Short mmCIF file of C-alpha atoms in Angstrom, two decimals:
data_model
loop_
_atom_site.label_atom_id
_atom_site.label_comp_id
_atom_site.label_asym_id
_atom_site.label_seq_id
_atom_site.Cartn_x
_atom_site.Cartn_y
_atom_site.Cartn_z
CA MET A 25 9.55 -12.06 3.66
CA ILE A 26 12.30 -10.73 1.39
CA ASN A 27 11.88 -7.06 0.45
CA THR A 28 11.98 -5.64 -3.07
CA TYR A 29 15.53 -4.26 -2.77
CA ASP A 30 17.01 -7.54 -1.50
CA ASN A 31 15.07 -9.45 -4.13
CA GLU A 32 16.68 -7.33 -6.84
CA ARG A 33 20.08 -8.06 -5.28
CA VAL A 34 19.46 -11.80 -5.66
CA ILE A 35 18.55 -11.45 -9.33
CA LEU A 36 21.65 -9.37 -10.10
CA GLY A 37 23.92 -11.59 -8.01
CA CYS A 38 22.78 -14.69 -9.88
CA LEU A 39 23.35 -12.99 -13.23
CA ALA A 40 26.79 -11.71 -12.16
CA LEU A 41 28.14 -14.91 -10.60
CA TYR A 42 26.55 -17.66 -12.72
CA PRO A 43 26.21 -16.48 -16.34
CA GLU A 44 26.25 -20.09 -17.60
CA LEU A 45 23.08 -20.79 -15.57
CA TYR A 46 21.09 -17.58 -15.76
CA ALA A 47 22.28 -15.48 -18.71
CA ASP A 48 19.49 -16.96 -20.85
CA ARG A 49 17.08 -14.90 -18.70
CA LEU A 50 18.66 -11.61 -19.79
CA PRO A 51 16.44 -11.18 -22.89
CA LYS A 52 13.39 -11.38 -20.59
CA LEU A 53 14.64 -8.60 -18.32
CA SER A 54 15.03 -4.85 -18.71
CA ALA A 55 16.50 -2.07 -16.58
CA ASP A 56 13.06 -0.56 -15.82
CA LEU A 57 12.14 -3.70 -13.82
CA PHE A 58 14.57 -2.58 -11.11
CA ALA A 59 13.43 0.10 -8.66
CA GLY A 60 16.86 1.35 -7.57
CA SER A 61 19.10 3.44 -9.83
CA ALA A 62 22.18 1.48 -8.65
CA HIS A 63 20.52 -1.77 -9.62
CA ARG A 64 19.59 -0.39 -13.04
CA ASP A 65 23.23 0.60 -13.56
CA ILE A 66 24.45 -2.88 -12.55
CA PHE A 67 21.93 -4.60 -14.81
CA ASN A 68 22.94 -2.45 -17.81
CA ALA A 69 26.60 -3.30 -17.15
CA ILE A 70 25.83 -7.03 -17.00
CA ARG A 71 23.86 -6.87 -20.23
CA HIS A 72 26.61 -4.85 -21.96
CA VAL A 73 29.32 -7.34 -20.93
CA TYR A 74 27.21 -10.34 -21.91
CA GLN A 75 26.72 -8.94 -25.41
CA GLN A 76 30.51 -8.94 -25.77
CA THR A 77 31.28 -12.31 -24.15
CA PRO A 78 29.01 -14.97 -22.60
CA ARG A 79 31.71 -15.75 -20.01
CA TYR A 80 32.36 -12.94 -17.58
CA ASP A 81 32.96 -12.20 -13.90
CA PRO A 82 32.09 -9.39 -11.44
CA ALA A 83 35.42 -7.65 -12.09
CA LEU A 84 34.56 -7.23 -15.77
CA ILE A 85 31.08 -6.00 -14.87
CA ARG A 86 32.52 -3.45 -12.42
CA SER A 87 34.59 -1.86 -15.20
CA HIS A 88 31.43 -1.08 -17.16
CA LEU A 89 29.45 0.62 -14.37
CA GLN A 90 28.39 4.20 -15.12
CA GLU A 91 28.76 5.08 -11.44
CA PRO A 92 31.93 3.60 -9.87
CA ASP A 93 30.37 3.98 -6.40
CA ASN A 94 27.95 1.19 -7.37
CA SER A 95 30.82 -1.32 -7.12
CA ALA A 96 30.06 -1.79 -3.43
CA GLU A 97 26.42 -2.60 -4.25
CA LEU A 98 27.57 -5.11 -6.87
CA TYR A 99 29.60 -6.81 -4.12
CA HIS A 100 26.48 -6.98 -1.87
CA CYS A 101 24.48 -8.49 -4.74
CA ALA A 102 27.05 -11.25 -5.14
CA GLU A 103 27.24 -11.80 -1.39
CA VAL A 104 23.55 -12.65 -0.86
CA VAL A 105 23.25 -15.30 -3.57
CA SER A 106 24.51 -18.23 -1.52
CA ARG A 107 21.82 -17.91 1.14
CA VAL A 108 18.63 -17.37 -0.87
CA SER A 109 15.90 -19.26 -2.72
CA PRO A 110 16.09 -20.36 -6.39
CA PHE A 111 16.25 -17.75 -9.14
CA ASP A 112 12.78 -18.43 -10.59
CA GLU A 113 11.03 -17.48 -7.36
CA HIS A 114 12.88 -14.17 -7.22
CA TYR A 115 12.18 -13.56 -10.88
CA ARG A 116 8.45 -13.80 -10.13
CA LEU A 117 8.81 -11.38 -7.21
CA LEU A 118 10.71 -8.95 -9.42
CA MET A 119 8.02 -9.01 -12.09
CA SER A 120 5.25 -8.66 -9.50
CA ALA A 121 6.92 -5.62 -7.92
CA ALA A 122 7.39 -4.02 -11.35
CA GLN A 123 3.74 -4.67 -12.13
CA GLU A 124 2.62 -2.95 -8.91
CA ARG A 125 4.88 0.04 -9.60
CA TYR A 126 3.46 0.41 -13.11
CA ILE A 127 -0.12 0.36 -11.82
CA ARG A 128 0.62 2.94 -9.10
CA GLU A 129 2.34 5.26 -11.59
CA GLN A 130 -0.47 4.98 -14.13
CA LEU A 131 -3.14 5.61 -11.47
CA ALA A 132 -1.26 8.68 -10.24
CA ASP A 133 -1.20 10.08 -13.78
CA ARG A 134 -4.92 9.40 -14.33
CA LEU A 135 -5.91 10.94 -11.00
CA LEU A 136 -4.42 14.24 -12.13
CA ASP A 137 -7.15 14.32 -14.82
CA GLY A 138 -9.95 13.21 -12.50
CA THR A 139 -11.27 9.84 -11.36
CA PRO A 140 -10.31 7.04 -13.80
CA SER A 141 -13.20 5.26 -15.48
CA PRO A 142 -13.71 1.48 -15.01
CA ASP A 143 -12.58 1.08 -18.61
CA GLN A 144 -9.31 2.92 -17.91
CA LEU A 145 -8.70 0.89 -14.75
CA ARG A 146 -9.25 -2.36 -16.64
CA ALA A 147 -6.92 -1.22 -19.43
CA ILE A 148 -4.18 -0.34 -16.91
CA CYS A 149 -4.43 -3.74 -15.21
CA ASP A 150 -4.56 -5.61 -18.52
CA THR A 151 -1.47 -3.78 -19.79
CA ALA A 152 0.38 -4.45 -16.52
CA ASP A 153 -0.52 -8.11 -16.71
CA ARG A 154 0.68 -8.43 -20.30
CA ALA A 155 3.90 -6.50 -19.66
CA TYR A 156 4.83 -7.87 -16.23
CA GLY A 157 2.90 -11.13 -15.85
CA THR A 158 4.71 -12.80 -12.97
CA ASP A 159 5.38 -16.23 -14.42
CA LYS A 160 4.07 -16.18 -17.98
CA GLU A 161 7.53 -16.35 -19.53
CA ILE A 162 8.79 -19.05 -17.22
CA ASP A 163 5.66 -21.17 -17.68
CA ARG A 164 5.32 -20.64 -21.42
CA ARG A 165 7.30 -23.76 -22.23
CA THR A 166 4.96 -25.87 -20.08
CA ASP A 167 1.95 -24.81 -22.23
CA TYR A 168 3.13 -27.29 -24.84
CA ASP A 169 3.44 -30.02 -22.23
CA ARG A 170 -0.10 -29.35 -20.97
CA TYR A 171 -1.44 -29.50 -24.51
CA VAL A 172 0.28 -32.83 -25.25
CA GLU A 173 -0.90 -34.27 -21.94
CA ALA A 174 -4.52 -33.34 -22.76
CA LEU A 175 -4.42 -34.90 -26.24
CA GLY A 176 -6.89 -37.75 -26.56
CA LYS A 177 -8.68 -36.90 -23.31
CA PRO A 178 -12.35 -35.78 -23.32
CA ARG A 179 -12.74 -32.04 -23.88
CA ASP A 180 -15.07 -29.90 -21.80
CA ILE A 181 -17.72 -29.60 -24.51
CA LEU A 182 -21.27 -28.46 -23.79
CA TYR A 183 -24.12 -29.72 -25.95
CA THR A 184 -27.23 -27.78 -26.87
CA ARG A 185 -29.27 -31.04 -26.76
CA TYR A 186 -30.45 -30.36 -30.30
CA ARG A 187 -28.98 -33.54 -31.73
CA GLU A 188 -28.50 -32.49 -35.34
CA LEU A 189 -27.08 -29.13 -34.33
CA ASP A 190 -24.59 -30.80 -31.98
CA ASN A 191 -23.65 -33.31 -34.69
CA ILE A 192 -22.74 -30.47 -37.04
CA ILE A 193 -20.91 -28.10 -34.69
CA GLY A 194 -19.55 -30.76 -32.34
CA GLY A 195 -20.91 -29.01 -29.23
CA ILE A 196 -19.79 -25.64 -27.87
CA ARG A 197 -16.16 -25.29 -26.79
CA ARG A 198 -14.90 -23.38 -23.76
CA GLY A 199 -13.95 -19.74 -24.25
CA THR A 200 -15.98 -19.25 -27.44
CA LEU A 201 -18.42 -16.64 -28.70
CA THR A 202 -21.59 -17.83 -30.43
CA ILE A 203 -23.77 -15.41 -32.39
CA ILE A 204 -27.46 -16.24 -32.87
CA GLY A 205 -29.07 -13.92 -35.38
CA ALA A 206 -32.73 -13.59 -36.33
CA ARG A 207 -35.17 -11.06 -37.67
CA PRO A 208 -37.81 -9.61 -35.32
CA SER A 209 -40.46 -12.00 -33.93
CA VAL A 210 -38.74 -15.13 -35.23
CA GLY A 211 -38.02 -16.45 -31.74
CA LYS A 212 -34.33 -15.91 -30.97
CA THR A 213 -35.02 -15.30 -27.26
CA THR A 214 -37.05 -18.51 -27.04
CA PHE A 215 -34.51 -20.57 -28.98
CA SER A 216 -31.56 -19.35 -26.88
CA LEU A 217 -33.58 -19.86 -23.69
CA ASN A 218 -34.36 -23.44 -24.78
CA ILE A 219 -30.60 -24.04 -25.14
CA ALA A 220 -29.92 -22.42 -21.74
CA GLN A 221 -32.66 -24.53 -20.16
CA ASN A 222 -31.25 -27.72 -21.69
CA ILE A 223 -27.72 -27.01 -20.44
CA ALA A 224 -28.86 -25.98 -16.94
CA ASN A 225 -30.94 -29.15 -16.64
CA TYR A 226 -27.69 -31.10 -17.03
CA GLY A 227 -26.20 -29.34 -14.01
CA ARG A 228 -24.10 -26.66 -15.72
CA LYS A 229 -24.10 -23.03 -14.58
CA VAL A 230 -25.88 -20.61 -16.94
CA ALA A 231 -26.34 -16.82 -16.74
CA PHE A 232 -29.12 -15.39 -18.93
CA PHE A 233 -28.96 -11.60 -19.36
CA THR A 234 -32.35 -10.31 -20.51
CA LEU A 235 -32.16 -6.67 -21.56
CA GLU A 236 -35.48 -6.49 -23.37
CA MET A 237 -37.77 -8.59 -21.17
CA THR A 238 -38.20 -8.73 -17.41
CA ARG A 239 -37.13 -11.67 -15.29
CA ASP A 240 -40.78 -12.72 -14.80
CA MET A 241 -41.37 -12.77 -18.56
CA ILE A 242 -38.47 -15.18 -18.92
CA PHE A 243 -39.86 -17.32 -16.10
CA GLU A 244 -43.16 -17.52 -18.01
CA LYS A 245 -41.34 -18.95 -21.02
CA LEU A 246 -39.48 -21.44 -18.82
CA ALA A 247 -42.69 -22.54 -17.11
CA ALA A 248 -44.62 -22.89 -20.38
CA ARG A 249 -41.98 -25.19 -21.82
CA GLY A 250 -41.14 -27.09 -18.65
CA CYS A 251 -44.75 -27.72 -17.62
CA GLN A 252 -46.21 -27.88 -21.16
CA LEU A 253 -48.62 -25.09 -20.34
CA ASP A 254 -50.14 -22.43 -22.56
CA TYR A 255 -47.79 -19.45 -22.56
CA VAL A 256 -50.53 -16.84 -22.96
CA ALA A 257 -52.67 -18.40 -20.20
CA LEU A 258 -49.80 -18.04 -17.71
CA ARG A 259 -50.07 -14.26 -17.98
CA GLY A 260 -53.61 -14.13 -16.63
CA ASN A 261 -55.47 -15.59 -13.67
CA ILE A 262 -54.54 -19.24 -13.17
CA GLU A 263 -55.94 -21.98 -10.97
CA GLN A 264 -54.18 -23.23 -7.86
CA GLU A 265 -53.50 -26.56 -9.57
CA THR A 266 -51.53 -24.81 -12.32
CA ARG A 267 -49.64 -22.71 -9.79
CA ASP A 268 -48.67 -25.85 -7.88
CA ARG A 269 -47.57 -27.50 -11.10
CA VAL A 270 -45.23 -24.60 -11.91
CA ALA A 271 -43.88 -24.53 -8.34
CA ASP A 272 -43.19 -28.28 -8.43
CA TYR A 273 -41.39 -27.96 -11.76
CA PHE A 274 -39.04 -25.22 -10.56
CA LYS A 275 -38.35 -27.11 -7.31
CA SER A 276 -37.67 -30.45 -8.98
CA SER A 277 -35.62 -29.18 -11.94
CA ASP A 278 -32.02 -27.94 -11.82
CA LEU A 279 -33.03 -24.44 -12.92
CA ARG A 280 -33.15 -22.87 -9.46
CA ASP A 281 -29.54 -23.83 -8.78
CA HIS A 282 -28.05 -23.54 -12.25
CA LEU A 283 -29.92 -20.92 -14.31
CA SER A 284 -29.61 -17.29 -13.22
CA VAL A 285 -31.86 -14.79 -15.00
CA ILE A 286 -30.47 -11.25 -14.76
CA ASP A 287 -32.56 -8.25 -15.82
CA ASP A 288 -30.83 -5.42 -13.92
CA ILE A 289 -27.47 -5.33 -15.76
CA ASN A 290 -27.35 -3.56 -19.12
CA THR A 291 -23.76 -2.43 -19.83
CA VAL A 292 -21.14 -4.64 -21.41
CA GLU A 293 -18.64 -3.59 -18.74
CA ALA A 294 -20.99 -4.77 -15.96
CA ILE A 295 -21.74 -8.00 -17.85
CA CYS A 296 -18.00 -8.70 -18.20
CA ALA A 297 -17.42 -7.94 -14.50
CA TYR A 298 -20.22 -10.37 -13.58
CA LEU A 299 -18.72 -13.12 -15.74
CA LEU A 300 -15.23 -12.54 -14.36
CA SER A 301 -16.50 -12.85 -10.78
CA THR A 302 -19.00 -15.73 -11.16
CA LYS A 303 -17.45 -17.68 -14.09
CA PRO A 304 -20.57 -19.46 -15.38
CA ASP A 305 -20.25 -22.24 -17.95
CA VAL A 306 -22.55 -20.36 -20.33
CA ALA A 307 -23.75 -16.75 -20.63
CA VAL A 308 -26.58 -15.67 -22.94
CA ILE A 309 -26.98 -11.95 -23.74
CA ASP A 310 -30.30 -10.88 -25.29
CA TYR A 311 -29.49 -8.88 -27.38
CA VAL A 312 -26.43 -6.94 -28.66
CA GLN A 313 -28.19 -3.92 -30.21
CA ILE A 314 -29.60 -2.86 -26.81
CA VAL A 315 -26.50 -3.54 -24.73
CA ALA A 316 -25.21 -0.23 -23.35
CA THR A 317 -21.60 0.81 -22.70
CA MET A 318 -19.85 3.23 -20.40
CA ARG A 319 -18.06 4.72 -23.40
CA ARG A 320 -19.37 7.07 -26.06
CA PHE A 321 -19.19 6.14 -29.73
CA ASP A 322 -19.74 8.14 -32.86
CA ASN A 323 -21.85 5.44 -34.50
CA VAL A 324 -23.66 2.22 -33.72
CA ARG A 325 -21.33 0.04 -35.80
CA VAL A 326 -18.26 0.98 -33.74
CA LYS A 327 -20.23 0.48 -30.52
CA ILE A 328 -21.33 -3.04 -31.47
CA ASP A 329 -17.81 -3.95 -32.60
CA TYR A 330 -16.57 -2.84 -29.17
CA ILE A 331 -19.24 -4.88 -27.34
CA SER A 332 -18.45 -7.95 -29.42
CA ALA A 333 -14.72 -7.63 -28.79
CA GLN A 334 -15.22 -7.20 -25.02
CA LEU A 335 -17.38 -10.32 -24.81
CA LYS A 336 -14.93 -12.29 -26.94
CA GLN A 337 -12.10 -11.37 -24.57
CA VAL A 338 -14.03 -12.23 -21.41
CA ALA A 339 -14.98 -15.59 -22.94
CA LYS A 340 -11.29 -16.35 -23.54
CA ARG A 341 -10.25 -15.21 -20.07
CA THR A 342 -12.89 -17.14 -18.14
CA GLY A 343 -13.55 -20.14 -20.39
CA CYS A 344 -17.22 -19.15 -20.44
CA ARG A 345 -19.22 -19.92 -23.58
CA VAL A 346 -20.83 -16.60 -24.46
CA ILE A 347 -23.97 -16.71 -26.62
CA LEU A 348 -24.80 -13.27 -28.02
CA LEU A 349 -28.12 -12.63 -29.75
CA SER A 350 -28.40 -10.14 -32.59
CA GLN A 351 -31.14 -8.56 -34.64
CA LEU A 352 -30.80 -8.98 -38.39
CA ARG A 353 -31.56 -6.49 -41.12
CA ARG A 354 -35.16 -6.67 -42.29
CA SER A 355 -35.58 -8.47 -45.58
CA GLU A 356 -36.62 -6.62 -48.68
CA SER A 357 -40.35 -6.08 -48.93
CA GLY A 358 -42.14 -9.07 -50.42
CA THR A 359 -39.16 -11.43 -50.16
CA VAL A 360 -38.94 -14.43 -47.86
CA LYS A 361 -35.48 -15.95 -47.84
CA PRO A 362 -33.10 -17.39 -45.26
CA PRO A 363 -30.71 -14.91 -43.62
CA THR A 364 -26.96 -14.98 -44.07
CA MET A 365 -24.00 -13.54 -42.14
CA SER A 366 -24.16 -10.39 -44.25
CA ASP A 367 -27.56 -9.66 -42.63
CA LEU A 368 -25.99 -9.16 -39.20
CA LYS A 369 -27.18 -5.70 -38.31
CA GLU A 370 -24.75 -2.79 -38.02
CA SER A 371 -21.58 -4.79 -37.47
CA SER A 372 -18.81 -6.64 -39.21
CA GLY A 373 -17.23 -7.31 -35.81
CA LEU A 374 -19.85 -9.96 -35.04
CA GLU A 375 -18.84 -11.90 -38.15
CA GLN A 376 -15.18 -11.64 -37.20
CA ASP A 377 -15.48 -12.41 -33.48
CA GLY A 378 -18.05 -15.20 -33.66
CA ASP A 379 -16.66 -18.74 -33.39
CA TYR A 380 -20.10 -20.09 -34.23
CA ILE A 381 -22.73 -18.08 -36.13
CA LEU A 382 -26.27 -19.45 -36.26
CA MET A 383 -29.14 -17.92 -38.21
CA LEU A 384 -32.66 -18.69 -37.02
CA PHE A 385 -35.26 -18.60 -39.79
CA ARG A 386 -39.06 -18.81 -39.54
CA PRO A 387 -40.74 -17.74 -42.80
CA HIS A 388 -44.14 -17.18 -41.14
CA ALA A 389 -42.68 -14.27 -39.15
CA GLN A 390 -42.09 -12.47 -42.47
CA ASP A 391 -45.18 -13.53 -44.38
CA LYS A 392 -48.40 -14.39 -42.52
CA SER A 393 -50.48 -14.74 -45.69
CA PHE A 394 -53.41 -17.16 -45.46
CA ASN A 395 -54.58 -19.16 -48.46
CA ARG A 396 -58.35 -19.15 -48.05
CA ALA A 397 -58.93 -21.64 -50.86
CA GLU A 398 -56.65 -24.23 -49.29
CA LYS A 399 -57.47 -23.06 -45.73
CA ARG A 400 -53.84 -22.89 -44.66
CA TYR A 401 -51.03 -20.45 -44.18
CA VAL A 402 -48.65 -20.00 -47.08
CA TYR A 403 -45.85 -20.50 -44.56
CA PRO A 404 -46.94 -22.66 -41.58
CA PRO A 405 -46.18 -20.96 -38.22
CA GLN A 406 -44.27 -23.94 -36.90
CA GLU A 407 -41.80 -24.38 -39.77
CA SER A 408 -38.36 -23.13 -38.75
CA ALA A 409 -34.71 -23.76 -39.46
CA VAL A 410 -31.25 -22.95 -38.13
CA TYR A 411 -28.50 -22.21 -40.63
CA ILE A 412 -24.98 -22.75 -39.29
CA GLU A 413 -23.21 -20.02 -41.26
CA LYS A 414 -19.87 -20.23 -39.46
CA ASN A 415 -18.18 -22.92 -37.43
CA LYS A 416 -14.53 -22.21 -36.76
CA PHE A 417 -13.96 -25.80 -35.70
CA GLY A 418 -15.76 -27.82 -38.37
CA ARG A 419 -18.76 -28.16 -40.60
CA THR A 420 -21.57 -25.80 -41.47
CA GLY A 421 -25.07 -26.87 -42.44
CA GLN A 422 -28.76 -26.59 -41.68
CA ILE A 423 -31.24 -28.20 -39.29
CA GLU A 424 -35.02 -28.15 -39.45
CA LEU A 425 -37.10 -27.22 -36.40
CA ASN A 426 -40.73 -26.96 -35.39
CA PHE A 427 -41.82 -23.98 -33.31
CA ASN A 428 -44.57 -24.40 -30.72
CA GLY A 429 -45.58 -20.86 -29.78
CA SER A 430 -48.06 -22.03 -27.17
CA GLN A 431 -45.36 -23.75 -25.14
CA GLN A 432 -42.43 -21.56 -26.27
CA THR A 433 -40.45 -24.50 -27.60
CA PHE A 434 -38.34 -25.30 -30.62
CA THR A 435 -38.04 -29.03 -31.36
CA GLU A 436 -36.08 -30.85 -34.04
CA VAL A 437 -37.94 -32.33 -36.98
CA ARG A 438 -37.47 -36.07 -36.95
CA LYS A 439 -36.38 -37.28 -40.34
CA GLU A 440 -37.53 -40.57 -41.77
CA ARG A 441 -34.78 -43.19 -41.80
#
């Protein structure tokens, strides 16, 4: 395997001998990419000459060296070119070596101040990747070709299986962040779990992070909906027949293989690490206001903006569809009205980062008044709606739902044709 020093010789030899073929790479290179001082001197001389005339030769380069003794090294650089691999391969090796050097230097500096935090390590690696990505520049032109080739072909879209919702938003695209907001006790955990259950039952990989409830509490909701059992009854003593029914449902459905319920991860850094390593199709986080971080923030708003931005970035990097739940501000006393994006609690970052923003509304959760004369609730417990407040890729709108608390299920209201 060619070593770093010889690899740098190949790069410089190509630039020195064949300017008509490789000089277009000069803008992508800089002297700090080269480890040896002689090689940095040679590169600076090549760049200086090229700025004066696109046609040059090693003799002209030699006259611009800062250290005349480096002329011998320039000769060696030119000598190795005829018996090596193509330039692009050596360009990648050069960038990779520079990336490794940058990481080592940054780690050495951080270690002087103590052990680097996971956040600092991630920032160092991200910066190195952006600055010295091995083949990003070379492959950039092929991004357009890949896009054109994919035109007209089916996209990898996931559907919530709520027909009207999918008709409006067009399904959920890869690498997106969806915000589902609701006021307390409306049912945002249940609604998002219904979506997760629907997607997992179609064989796609889902990770459900439950920070408020335990894993068993989530299983109770899944069992109530999947087996059409009373949710409250599942918490107490149940008959063997019911137990067998639940066991058969979990064995026969795709949930065991495709829906992971995680209740022992609570920091955004750990959530992002999990998504980077497992790369699920969908991740649901319940909910943003109780997600912790490894960093300290002066106020809650800045903390939530940071969490939102981290999840947005990991969605883009992995292609995962991240669904982030959020509490909404409580409505003014005595008022019952649908929520809007401005009700997102303690954050403007959620509005900015969200590709889709859905507001779940159930009036009964705000006003449980009972009309004794008419023997009915003013707002029936089952009446619900989802307001699509933001859709970066298309329409917004509203869908009507019915909530079945006994079986922990939201279903669409069928409209008369």
